[in-house]
Amino acid sequence: MFADLHLHTHFSDGTFSPEEVTERAAKAGLSALALTDHDTVDGCQRMEAACLEKGIEFIPGCEFTVEQGGNELHLLGYCFNLKNVHLQATLRKYQEVRRNRVHEMVVRLNGQGIPLKVERVLELADCEAPGRPHVGRALVEGGHCYTLDEAFRRYLKKGRPAWAPKAKMSAAEAINMIHVAGGVAVMAHPGITRMNEVIPDLVAVGLDGLECFYTRHSTSMTEHYLMCAERHGLLVTGGSDCHGDNKGEPLVGRVKLPYEFVKKLKSVAAAMV
Ligand code: AMP
Ligand code: FE
Ligand code: FE
Ligand code: ZN
């Protein structure tokens, strides 16, 4: 039995619906799935229903952008209570941050002579977690760029004219919020973030796990992080980070996490509340 614990849908910056992701995961033979949209849990109810229909176990999740020691990293929260008021309030706050940031990026594009409208970006996003990919789609739609990749390279990447900073929680704040909601906190794609030196600091503020298995982790990276998890007594997770078909080929099921790790994750989460 295998799981994919890192998936996105159109409730944030993926292109698939929860039903489409689940359908593809079923075809890939997966037994458990976690939805980890950025700054929203709005897709969880539909994904849970789709999983139930396919006989797949569903794990609620979310991906948070946080700051640790002046650097940005991503934290995955799992197995929390979706109705927790602290979680809900935090999500609402960062969804507002995202809308304001879209506004800021559009103003910057307007300053570059590109007549884009905030309303159109939010319409295209059609979710509570609008971001750069949606601004990029609007740029392509308006004929200002040929592809989403070009939109990122020319305008949206850090250092490019439309990039705007995003207000972030501290890692400690996010980990605490996840714990209060009964969940576990996992550092996402450590091999991509490349901030190994912050792992002990994250452990000190309550980090529970490391995403050792990841699409863009080499075998040696995976081995490195498995040892690191063992050394710090951390849970091991893994996922594909599928965003649908907007970044090449769909990745769902590309990472197959052995189910024993899901079992451990759930037992630690069960002890949280
Ligand atoms: P944001 O959270 O608004 O800063 O947007 C970050 C998201 O943009 C990431 O999660 C990716 O889904 C997406 N992204 C980053 N770089 C690219 C790229 N070159 N092409 C397409 N999507 C990208
Ligand atoms: Fe993303
Ligand atoms: Fe991420
Ligand atoms: Zn992700």
PDB file of C-alpha atoms and ligand atoms in Angstrom:
ATOM      1  CA  MET A   1       0.000   0.000   0.000  1.00  0.00           C
ATOM      2  CA  PHE A   2       1.263   3.458  -0.979  1.00  0.00           C
ATOM      3  CA  ALA A   3       0.342   7.118  -0.443  1.00  0.00           C
ATOM      4  CA  ASP A   4       0.887  10.529  -2.065  1.00  0.00           C
ATOM      5  CA  LEU A   5       0.805  13.203   0.653  1.00  0.00           C
ATOM      6  CA  HIS A   6       1.506  16.360  -1.378  1.00  0.00           C
ATOM      7  CA  LEU A   7      -1.164  17.386  -3.889  1.00  0.00           C
ATOM      8  CA  HIS A   8      -2.677  20.646  -5.167  1.00  0.00           C
ATOM      9  CA  THR A   9      -6.035  21.363  -6.833  1.00  0.00           C
ATOM     10  CA  HIS A  10      -7.738  24.393  -8.398  1.00  0.00           C
ATOM     11  CA  PHE A  11      -8.624  25.458  -4.851  1.00  0.00           C
ATOM     12  CA  SER A  12      -5.086  26.925  -4.905  1.00  0.00           C
ATOM     13  CA  ASP A  13      -2.594  26.811  -7.781  1.00  0.00           C
ATOM     14  CA  GLY A  14      -3.278  23.368  -9.251  1.00  0.00           C
ATOM     15  CA  THR A  15      -5.352  22.811 -12.375  1.00  0.00           C
ATOM     16  CA  PHE A  16      -7.165  19.588 -11.399  1.00  0.00           C
ATOM     17  CA  SER A  17     -10.365  19.325  -9.396  1.00  0.00           C
ATOM     18  CA  PRO A  18     -10.287  17.182  -6.226  1.00  0.00           C
ATOM     19  CA  GLU A  19     -12.236  14.536  -8.169  1.00  0.00           C
ATOM     20  CA  GLU A  20      -9.694  14.503 -11.031  1.00  0.00           C
ATOM     21  CA  VAL A  21      -6.736  14.136  -8.647  1.00  0.00           C
ATOM     22  CA  THR A  22      -8.506  11.289  -6.838  1.00  0.00           C
ATOM     23  CA  GLU A  23      -9.407   9.548 -10.096  1.00  0.00           C
ATOM     24  CA  ARG A  24      -5.777   9.676 -11.257  1.00  0.00           C
ATOM     25  CA  ALA A  25      -4.517   8.507  -7.863  1.00  0.00           C
ATOM     26  CA  ALA A  26      -6.900   5.547  -7.993  1.00  0.00           C
ATOM     27  CA  LYS A  27      -5.554   4.647 -11.448  1.00  0.00           C
ATOM     28  CA  ALA A  28      -2.013   4.881 -10.048  1.00  0.00           C
ATOM     29  CA  GLY A  29      -3.033   2.348  -7.390  1.00  0.00           C
ATOM     30  CA  LEU A  30      -2.652   4.627  -4.354  1.00  0.00           C
ATOM     31  CA  SER A  31      -4.337   3.772  -1.039  1.00  0.00           C
ATOM     32  CA  ALA A  32      -4.069   7.106   0.787  1.00  0.00           C
ATOM     33  CA  LEU A  33      -3.979  10.766  -0.283  1.00  0.00           C
ATOM     34  CA  ALA A  34      -3.444  14.119   1.399  1.00  0.00           C
ATOM     35  CA  LEU A  35      -4.580  17.396  -0.143  1.00  0.00           C
ATOM     36  CA  THR A  36      -2.084  20.187   0.583  1.00  0.00           C
ATOM     37  CA  ASP A  37      -3.285  23.297  -1.227  1.00  0.00           C
ATOM     38  CA  HIS A  38      -1.499  26.554  -0.389  1.00  0.00           C
ATOM     39  CA  ASP A  39      -3.201  28.525   2.435  1.00  0.00           C
ATOM     40  CA  THR A  40      -6.602  26.878   2.047  1.00  0.00           C
ATOM     41  CA  VAL A  41      -8.457  23.724   3.058  1.00  0.00           C
ATOM     42  CA  ASP A  42     -11.457  24.502   0.846  1.00  0.00           C
ATOM     43  CA  GLY A  43     -10.882  21.465  -1.386  1.00  0.00           C
ATOM     44  CA  CYS A  44     -10.758  18.960   1.471  1.00  0.00           C
ATOM     45  CA  GLN A  45     -14.465  18.197   1.743  1.00  0.00           C
ATOM     46  CA  ARG A  46     -14.817  17.321  -1.949  1.00  0.00           C
ATOM     47  CA  MET A  47     -11.562  15.367  -1.981  1.00  0.00           C
ATOM     48  CA  GLU A  48     -12.682  13.381   1.054  1.00  0.00           C
ATOM     49  CA  ALA A  49     -15.951  12.496  -0.663  1.00  0.00           C
ATOM     50  CA  ALA A  50     -14.129  11.502  -3.879  1.00  0.00           C
ATOM     51  CA  CYS A  51     -11.708   9.333  -1.895  1.00  0.00           C
ATOM     52  CA  LEU A  52     -14.545   7.654  -0.029  1.00  0.00           C
ATOM     53  CA  GLU A  53     -16.108   6.698  -3.356  1.00  0.00           C
ATOM     54  CA  LYS A  54     -12.814   5.171  -4.581  1.00  0.00           C
ATOM     55  CA  GLY A  55     -12.009   3.377  -1.313  1.00  0.00           C
ATOM     56  CA  ILE A  56      -8.980   5.631  -0.747  1.00  0.00           C
ATOM     57  CA  GLU A  57      -8.066   6.983   2.676  1.00  0.00           C
ATOM     58  CA  PHE A  58      -8.138  10.796   2.847  1.00  0.00           C
ATOM     59  CA  ILE A  59      -5.875  12.936   5.027  1.00  0.00           C
ATOM     60  CA  PRO A  60      -6.612  16.660   5.373  1.00  0.00           C
ATOM     61  CA  GLY A  61      -3.623  18.941   4.846  1.00  0.00           C
ATOM     62  CA  CYS A  62      -2.375  22.383   3.881  1.00  0.00           C
ATOM     63  CA  GLU A  63       0.908  23.953   2.693  1.00  0.00           C
ATOM     64  CA  PHE A  64       2.014  27.111   4.518  1.00  0.00           C
ATOM     65  CA  THR A  65       4.746  29.563   3.497  1.00  0.00           C
ATOM     66  CA  VAL A  66       6.759  30.504   6.568  1.00  0.00           C
ATOM     67  CA  GLU A  67       9.887  32.339   7.575  1.00  0.00           C
ATOM     68  CA  GLN A  68      12.770  31.006   9.630  1.00  0.00           C
ATOM     69  CA  GLY A  69      15.938  32.998  10.255  1.00  0.00           C
ATOM     70  CA  GLY A  70      15.153  35.421   7.426  1.00  0.00           C
ATOM     71  CA  ASN A  71      14.591  32.662   4.853  1.00  0.00           C
ATOM     72  CA  GLU A  72      11.405  31.284   3.339  1.00  0.00           C
ATOM     73  CA  LEU A  73      10.378  27.660   3.556  1.00  0.00           C
ATOM     74  CA  HIS A  74       7.206  25.598   3.169  1.00  0.00           C
ATOM     75  CA  LEU A  75       5.531  23.668   5.965  1.00  0.00           C
ATOM     76  CA  LEU A  76       2.922  20.978   5.450  1.00  0.00           C
ATOM     77  CA  GLY A  77       0.253  20.522   8.103  1.00  0.00           C
ATOM     78  CA  TYR A  78      -1.579  17.184   8.294  1.00  0.00           C
ATOM     79  CA  CYS A  79      -4.419  15.523  10.173  1.00  0.00           C
ATOM     80  CA  PHE A  80      -5.687  18.706  11.832  1.00  0.00           C
ATOM     81  CA  ASN A  81      -9.277  19.519  12.675  1.00  0.00           C
ATOM     82  CA  LEU A  82     -10.523  21.486   9.651  1.00  0.00           C
ATOM     83  CA  LYS A  83     -12.996  23.390  11.821  1.00  0.00           C
ATOM     84  CA  ASN A  84     -10.445  24.602  14.387  1.00  0.00           C
ATOM     85  CA  VAL A  85     -11.067  28.346  14.878  1.00  0.00           C
ATOM     86  CA  HIS A  86      -7.385  29.253  15.156  1.00  0.00           C
ATOM     87  CA  LEU A  87      -6.621  27.439  11.880  1.00  0.00           C
ATOM     88  CA  GLN A  88      -9.613  29.052  10.173  1.00  0.00           C
ATOM     89  CA  ALA A  89      -8.631  32.556  11.344  1.00  0.00           C
ATOM     90  CA  THR A  90      -5.026  32.070  10.199  1.00  0.00           C
ATOM     91  CA  LEU A  91      -6.149  30.848   6.774  1.00  0.00           C
ATOM     92  CA  ARG A  92      -8.474  33.839   6.361  1.00  0.00           C
ATOM     93  CA  LYS A  93      -5.647  36.201   7.275  1.00  0.00           C
ATOM     94  CA  TYR A  94      -3.196  34.763   4.742  1.00  0.00           C
ATOM     95  CA  GLN A  95      -5.861  34.566   2.041  1.00  0.00           C
ATOM     96  CA  GLU A  96      -6.307  38.315   2.540  1.00  0.00           C
ATOM     97  CA  VAL A  97      -2.510  38.729   2.327  1.00  0.00           C
ATOM     98  CA  ARG A  98      -2.639  36.865  -1.013  1.00  0.00           C
ATOM     99  CA  ARG A  99      -5.405  39.099  -2.422  1.00  0.00           C
ATOM    100  CA  ASN A 100      -3.480  42.225  -1.397  1.00  0.00           C
ATOM    101  CA  ARG A 101      -0.344  40.828  -2.991  1.00  0.00           C
ATOM    102  CA  VAL A 102      -2.168  40.178  -6.265  1.00  0.00           C
ATOM    103  CA  HIS A 103      -3.275  43.790  -6.147  1.00  0.00           C
ATOM    104  CA  GLU A 104       0.308  44.919  -5.602  1.00  0.00           C
ATOM    105  CA  MET A 105       1.602  42.775  -8.483  1.00  0.00           C
ATOM    106  CA  VAL A 106      -1.068  44.147 -10.828  1.00  0.00           C
ATOM    107  CA  VAL A 107      -0.138  47.730  -9.872  1.00  0.00           C
ATOM    108  CA  ARG A 108       3.484  46.905 -10.690  1.00  0.00           C
ATOM    109  CA  LEU A 109       2.478  45.421 -14.042  1.00  0.00           C
ATOM    110  CA  ASN A 110       0.374  48.493 -14.801  1.00  0.00           C
ATOM    111  CA  GLY A 111       3.519  50.510 -14.079  1.00  0.00           C
ATOM    112  CA  GLN A 112       5.232  48.453 -16.799  1.00  0.00           C
ATOM    113  CA  GLY A 113       2.539  49.514 -19.247  1.00  0.00           C
ATOM    114  CA  ILE A 114       0.573  46.259 -19.008  1.00  0.00           C
ATOM    115  CA  PRO A 115      -3.149  47.001 -18.635  1.00  0.00           C
ATOM    116  CA  LEU A 116      -4.098  44.054 -16.407  1.00  0.00           C
ATOM    117  CA  LYS A 117      -7.042  44.191 -13.999  1.00  0.00           C
ATOM    118  CA  VAL A 118      -7.087  42.746 -10.466  1.00  0.00           C
ATOM    119  CA  GLU A 119     -10.677  41.623 -11.017  1.00  0.00           C
ATOM    120  CA  ARG A 120      -9.656  39.461 -13.984  1.00  0.00           C
ATOM    121  CA  VAL A 121      -6.858  37.768 -12.019  1.00  0.00           C
ATOM    122  CA  LEU A 122      -9.215  36.996  -9.133  1.00  0.00           C
ATOM    123  CA  GLU A 123     -11.829  35.730 -11.593  1.00  0.00           C
ATOM    124  CA  LEU A 124      -9.283  33.396 -13.209  1.00  0.00           C
ATOM    125  CA  ALA A 125      -8.065  32.223  -9.804  1.00  0.00           C
ATOM    126  CA  ASP A 126     -11.634  31.529  -8.656  1.00  0.00           C
ATOM    127  CA  CYS A 127     -10.373  30.451  -5.222  1.00  0.00           C
ATOM    128  CA  GLU A 128      -9.428  31.862  -1.824  1.00  0.00           C
ATOM    129  CA  ALA A 129      -5.682  31.434  -2.454  1.00  0.00           C
ATOM    130  CA  PRO A 130      -4.860  33.547  -5.527  1.00  0.00           C
ATOM    131  CA  GLY A 131      -1.177  33.941  -6.347  1.00  0.00           C
ATOM    132  CA  ARG A 132       1.489  34.367  -8.966  1.00  0.00           C
ATOM    133  CA  PRO A 133       0.337  31.484 -11.190  1.00  0.00           C
ATOM    134  CA  HIS A 134      -3.034  33.227 -11.585  1.00  0.00           C
ATOM    135  CA  VAL A 135      -1.380  36.560 -12.415  1.00  0.00           C
ATOM    136  CA  GLY A 136       0.685  34.559 -14.917  1.00  0.00           C
ATOM    137  CA  ARG A 137      -2.417  33.031 -16.484  1.00  0.00           C
ATOM    138  CA  ALA A 138      -3.911  36.514 -16.866  1.00  0.00           C
ATOM    139  CA  LEU A 139      -0.698  37.691 -18.564  1.00  0.00           C
ATOM    140  CA  VAL A 140      -0.935  34.788 -21.035  1.00  0.00           C
ATOM    141  CA  GLU A 141      -4.661  35.344 -21.586  1.00  0.00           C
ATOM    142  CA  GLY A 142      -4.036  39.043 -22.313  1.00  0.00           C
ATOM    143  CA  GLY A 143      -1.388  38.142 -24.891  1.00  0.00           C
ATOM    144  CA  HIS A 144       1.411  39.724 -22.845  1.00  0.00           C
ATOM    145  CA  CYS A 145       3.286  36.401 -22.617  1.00  0.00           C
ATOM    146  CA  TYR A 146       3.149  33.188 -24.634  1.00  0.00           C
ATOM    147  CA  THR A 147       3.460  30.803 -21.690  1.00  0.00           C
ATOM    148  CA  LEU A 148       3.151  30.729 -17.903  1.00  0.00           C
ATOM    149  CA  ASP A 149       6.849  29.995 -17.703  1.00  0.00           C
ATOM    150  CA  GLU A 150       7.611  33.124 -19.697  1.00  0.00           C
ATOM    151  CA  ALA A 151       5.346  35.122 -17.353  1.00  0.00           C
ATOM    152  CA  PHE A 152       7.401  33.904 -14.380  1.00  0.00           C
ATOM    153  CA  ARG A 153      10.744  34.514 -16.096  1.00  0.00           C
ATOM    154  CA  ARG A 154       9.883  38.004 -17.319  1.00  0.00           C
ATOM    155  CA  TYR A 155       7.660  39.372 -14.570  1.00  0.00           C
ATOM    156  CA  LEU A 156       6.847  37.201 -11.570  1.00  0.00           C
ATOM    157  CA  LYS A 157      10.072  35.637 -10.308  1.00  0.00           C
ATOM    158  CA  LYS A 158      11.826  37.244  -7.372  1.00  0.00           C
ATOM    159  CA  GLY A 159      13.815  40.184  -8.716  1.00  0.00           C
ATOM    160  CA  ARG A 160      11.542  40.670 -11.748  1.00  0.00           C
ATOM    161  CA  PRO A 161       9.382  43.815 -12.090  1.00  0.00           C
ATOM    162  CA  ALA A 162       6.026  42.439 -10.876  1.00  0.00           C
ATOM    163  CA  TRP A 163       7.323  40.407  -7.955  1.00  0.00           C
ATOM    164  CA  ALA A 164       6.032  41.510  -4.579  1.00  0.00           C
ATOM    165  CA  PRO A 165       7.001  40.187  -1.152  1.00  0.00           C
ATOM    166  CA  LYS A 166       4.536  38.025   0.759  1.00  0.00           C
ATOM    167  CA  ALA A 167       3.922  38.496   4.482  1.00  0.00           C
ATOM    168  CA  LYS A 168       4.643  35.217   6.248  1.00  0.00           C
ATOM    169  CA  MET A 169       4.160  33.616   9.643  1.00  0.00           C
ATOM    170  CA  SER A 170       7.232  32.525  11.526  1.00  0.00           C
ATOM    171  CA  ALA A 171       7.835  28.770  11.450  1.00  0.00           C
ATOM    172  CA  ALA A 172       7.212  28.625  15.210  1.00  0.00           C
ATOM    173  CA  GLU A 173       3.846  30.356  14.837  1.00  0.00           C
ATOM    174  CA  ALA A 174       2.756  27.999  12.049  1.00  0.00           C
ATOM    175  CA  ILE A 175       3.889  24.860  13.883  1.00  0.00           C
ATOM    176  CA  ASN A 176       2.063  25.985  17.012  1.00  0.00           C
ATOM    177  CA  MET A 177      -1.101  26.727  15.023  1.00  0.00           C
ATOM    178  CA  ILE A 178      -0.974  23.259  13.402  1.00  0.00           C
ATOM    179  CA  HIS A 179      -0.514  21.630  16.818  1.00  0.00           C
ATOM    180  CA  VAL A 180      -3.356  23.612  18.382  1.00  0.00           C
ATOM    181  CA  ALA A 181      -5.579  22.329  15.560  1.00  0.00           C
ATOM    182  CA  GLY A 182      -4.536  18.752  16.405  1.00  0.00           C
ATOM    183  CA  GLY A 183      -2.206  18.244  13.458  1.00  0.00           C
ATOM    184  CA  VAL A 184       1.428  17.495  12.707  1.00  0.00           C
ATOM    185  CA  ALA A 185       3.916  19.854  11.000  1.00  0.00           C
ATOM    186  CA  VAL A 186       6.293  18.649   8.302  1.00  0.00           C
ATOM    187  CA  MET A 187       9.041  20.523   6.440  1.00  0.00           C
ATOM    188  CA  ALA A 188       8.204  20.345   2.715  1.00  0.00           C
ATOM    189  CA  HIS A 189      10.764  19.401   0.022  1.00  0.00           C
ATOM    190  CA  PRO A 190      13.903  20.051   2.136  1.00  0.00           C
ATOM    191  CA  GLY A 191      16.133  19.111  -0.792  1.00  0.00           C
ATOM    192  CA  ILE A 192      14.640  21.924  -2.869  1.00  0.00           C
ATOM    193  CA  THR A 193      14.609  24.485  -0.050  1.00  0.00           C
ATOM    194  CA  ARG A 194      18.255  23.640   0.756  1.00  0.00           C
ATOM    195  CA  MET A 195      18.258  25.033   4.282  1.00  0.00           C
ATOM    196  CA  ASN A 196      19.546  22.003   6.177  1.00  0.00           C
ATOM    197  CA  GLU A 197      21.034  24.261   8.826  1.00  0.00           C
ATOM    198  CA  VAL A 198      17.560  25.396   9.965  1.00  0.00           C
ATOM    199  CA  ILE A 199      16.290  21.847  10.625  1.00  0.00           C
ATOM    200  CA  PRO A 200      17.565  21.760  14.247  1.00  0.00           C
ATOM    201  CA  ASP A 201      15.925  25.174  14.873  1.00  0.00           C
ATOM    202  CA  LEU A 202      12.650  23.886  13.444  1.00  0.00           C
ATOM    203  CA  VAL A 203      12.893  20.769  15.605  1.00  0.00           C
ATOM    204  CA  ALA A 204      13.416  23.029  18.626  1.00  0.00           C
ATOM    205  CA  VAL A 205      10.099  24.796  17.915  1.00  0.00           C
ATOM    206  CA  GLY A 206       8.192  21.542  17.459  1.00  0.00           C
ATOM    207  CA  LEU A 207       8.677  20.290  13.874  1.00  0.00           C
ATOM    208  CA  ASP A 208       7.280  16.744  13.613  1.00  0.00           C
ATOM    209  CA  GLY A 209       8.462  15.481  10.248  1.00  0.00           C
ATOM    210  CA  LEU A 210      10.488  15.778   7.037  1.00  0.00           C
ATOM    211  CA  GLU A 211       9.236  15.251   3.485  1.00  0.00           C
ATOM    212  CA  CYS A 212      12.012  12.824   2.538  1.00  0.00           C
ATOM    213  CA  PHE A 213      10.350  11.368  -0.565  1.00  0.00           C
ATOM    214  CA  TYR A 214       9.694  14.047  -3.180  1.00  0.00           C
ATOM    215  CA  THR A 215       9.529  14.177  -6.979  1.00  0.00           C
ATOM    216  CA  ARG A 216      12.613  16.325  -7.385  1.00  0.00           C
ATOM    217  CA  HIS A 217      14.701  14.667  -4.661  1.00  0.00           C
ATOM    218  CA  SER A 218      17.560  12.527  -5.942  1.00  0.00           C
ATOM    219  CA  THR A 219      18.119   9.111  -4.367  1.00  0.00           C
ATOM    220  CA  SER A 220      21.043  10.505  -2.386  1.00  0.00           C
ATOM    221  CA  MET A 221      18.926  13.442  -1.145  1.00  0.00           C
ATOM    222  CA  THR A 222      16.191  11.048  -0.027  1.00  0.00           C
ATOM    223  CA  GLU A 223      18.761   8.935   1.812  1.00  0.00           C
ATOM    224  CA  HIS A 224      20.261  12.028   3.421  1.00  0.00           C
ATOM    225  CA  TYR A 225      16.890  13.234   4.728  1.00  0.00           C
ATOM    226  CA  LEU A 226      15.859   9.758   5.900  1.00  0.00           C
ATOM    227  CA  MET A 227      18.989   9.715   8.062  1.00  0.00           C
ATOM    228  CA  CYS A 228      18.335  13.279   9.184  1.00  0.00           C
ATOM    229  CA  ALA A 229      14.757  12.332  10.193  1.00  0.00           C
ATOM    230  CA  GLU A 230      16.063   9.351  12.113  1.00  0.00           C
ATOM    231  CA  ARG A 231      18.684  11.460  13.902  1.00  0.00           C
ATOM    232  CA  HIS A 232      16.127  14.051  15.017  1.00  0.00           C
ATOM    233  CA  GLY A 233      13.350  11.569  15.742  1.00  0.00           C
ATOM    234  CA  LEU A 234      11.163  13.024  12.975  1.00  0.00           C
ATOM    235  CA  LEU A 235       8.331  11.455  10.995  1.00  0.00           C
ATOM    236  CA  VAL A 236       8.972  10.636   7.338  1.00  0.00           C
ATOM    237  CA  THR A 237       6.514  11.751   4.663  1.00  0.00           C
ATOM    238  CA  GLY A 238       6.475  11.974   0.893  1.00  0.00           C
ATOM    239  CA  GLY A 239       4.485  13.298  -2.000  1.00  0.00           C
ATOM    240  CA  SER A 240       4.575  14.315  -5.637  1.00  0.00           C
ATOM    241  CA  ASP A 241       3.597  18.033  -5.326  1.00  0.00           C
ATOM    242  CA  CYS A 242       1.288  17.569  -8.313  1.00  0.00           C
ATOM    243  CA  HIS A 243      -0.106  20.896  -9.560  1.00  0.00           C
ATOM    244  CA  GLY A 244      -2.150  19.361 -12.373  1.00  0.00           C
ATOM    245  CA  ASP A 245      -1.010  19.851 -15.941  1.00  0.00           C
ATOM    246  CA  ASN A 246       0.294  23.423 -15.685  1.00  0.00           C
ATOM    247  CA  LYS A 247       3.881  22.367 -15.042  1.00  0.00           C
ATOM    248  CA  GLY A 248       4.317  19.671 -17.666  1.00  0.00           C
ATOM    249  CA  GLU A 249       3.135  16.146 -17.005  1.00  0.00           C
ATOM    250  CA  PRO A 250       0.782  15.455 -14.043  1.00  0.00           C
ATOM    251  CA  LEU A 251       2.798  14.142 -11.114  1.00  0.00           C
ATOM    252  CA  VAL A 252       0.147  12.479  -8.956  1.00  0.00           C
ATOM    253  CA  GLY A 253       1.444   9.066  -7.902  1.00  0.00           C
ATOM    254  CA  ARG A 254       4.998   9.857  -9.040  1.00  0.00           C
ATOM    255  CA  VAL A 255       6.023   9.482  -5.386  1.00  0.00           C
ATOM    256  CA  LYS A 256       4.740   6.349  -3.682  1.00  0.00           C
ATOM    257  CA  LEU A 257       5.163   6.625   0.072  1.00  0.00           C
ATOM    258  CA  PRO A 258       5.009   3.217   1.799  1.00  0.00           C
ATOM    259  CA  TYR A 259       1.875   3.092   3.965  1.00  0.00           C
ATOM    260  CA  GLU A 260       3.825   2.326   7.181  1.00  0.00           C
ATOM    261  CA  PHE A 261       4.863   6.027   7.229  1.00  0.00           C
ATOM    262  CA  VAL A 262       1.223   7.135   6.990  1.00  0.00           C
ATOM    263  CA  LYS A 263       0.408   4.899   9.934  1.00  0.00           C
ATOM    264  CA  LYS A 264       3.120   6.539  12.064  1.00  0.00           C
ATOM    265  CA  LEU A 265       1.989  10.004  10.978  1.00  0.00           C
ATOM    266  CA  LYS A 266      -1.576   9.250  12.045  1.00  0.00           C
ATOM    267  CA  SER A 267      -0.543   7.790  15.392  1.00  0.00           C
ATOM    268  CA  VAL A 268       1.508  10.919  16.241  1.00  0.00           C
ATOM    269  CA  ALA A 269      -1.406  13.143  15.171  1.00  0.00           C
ATOM    270  CA  ALA A 270      -3.838  11.110  17.288  1.00  0.00           C
ATOM    271  CA  ALA A 271      -1.666  11.829  20.327  1.00  0.00           C
ATOM    272  CA  MET A 272      -1.805  15.605  19.643  1.00  0.00           C
ATOM    273  CA  VAL A 273      -5.343  16.166  20.869  1.00  0.00           C
TER     274      VAL A 273
HETATM  275  P1  AMP B   1       2.899  32.277  -4.840  1.00  0.00           P
HETATM  276  O1  AMP B   1       2.510  31.360  -3.722  1.00  0.00           O
HETATM  277  O2  AMP B   1       1.808  33.173  -5.245  1.00  0.00           O
HETATM  278  O3  AMP B   1       4.190  33.004  -4.578  1.00  0.00           O
HETATM  279  O4  AMP B   1       3.180  31.357  -6.106  1.00  0.00           O
HETATM  280  C1  AMP B   1       4.079  30.284  -6.004  1.00  0.00           C
HETATM  281  C2  AMP B   1       3.611  29.169  -6.926  1.00  0.00           C
HETATM  282  O5  AMP B   1       3.919  29.524  -8.276  1.00  0.00           O
HETATM  283  C3  AMP B   1       4.325  27.847  -6.694  1.00  0.00           C
HETATM  284  O6  AMP B   1       3.670  27.088  -5.713  1.00  0.00           O
HETATM  285  C4  AMP B   1       4.208  27.184  -8.037  1.00  0.00           C
HETATM  286  O7  AMP B   1       2.969  26.502  -8.108  1.00  0.00           O
HETATM  287  C5  AMP B   1       4.129  28.340  -9.041  1.00  0.00           C
HETATM  288  N1  AMP B   1       5.358  28.538  -9.835  1.00  0.00           N
HETATM  289  C6  AMP B   1       6.561  28.934  -9.401  1.00  0.00           C
HETATM  290  N2  AMP B   1       7.428  29.065 -10.448  1.00  0.00           N
HETATM  291  C7  AMP B   1       6.746  28.725 -11.576  1.00  0.00           C
HETATM  292  C8  AMP B   1       7.060  28.641 -12.983  1.00  0.00           C
HETATM  293  N3  AMP B   1       8.279  28.946 -13.450  1.00  0.00           N
HETATM  294  N4  AMP B   1       6.087  28.251 -13.828  1.00  0.00           N
HETATM  295  C9  AMP B   1       4.857  27.950 -13.376  1.00  0.00           C
HETATM  296  N5  AMP B   1       4.501  27.999 -12.077  1.00  0.00           N
HETATM  297  C10 AMP B   1       5.419  28.390 -11.180  1.00  0.00           C
HETATM  298 FE    FE B   2       2.242  25.685  -5.642  1.00  0.00          FE
HETATM  299 FE    FE B   3       6.116  23.934  -1.692  1.00  0.00          FE
HETATM  300 ZN    ZN B   4       3.221  22.143  -2.873  1.00  0.00          ZN
END
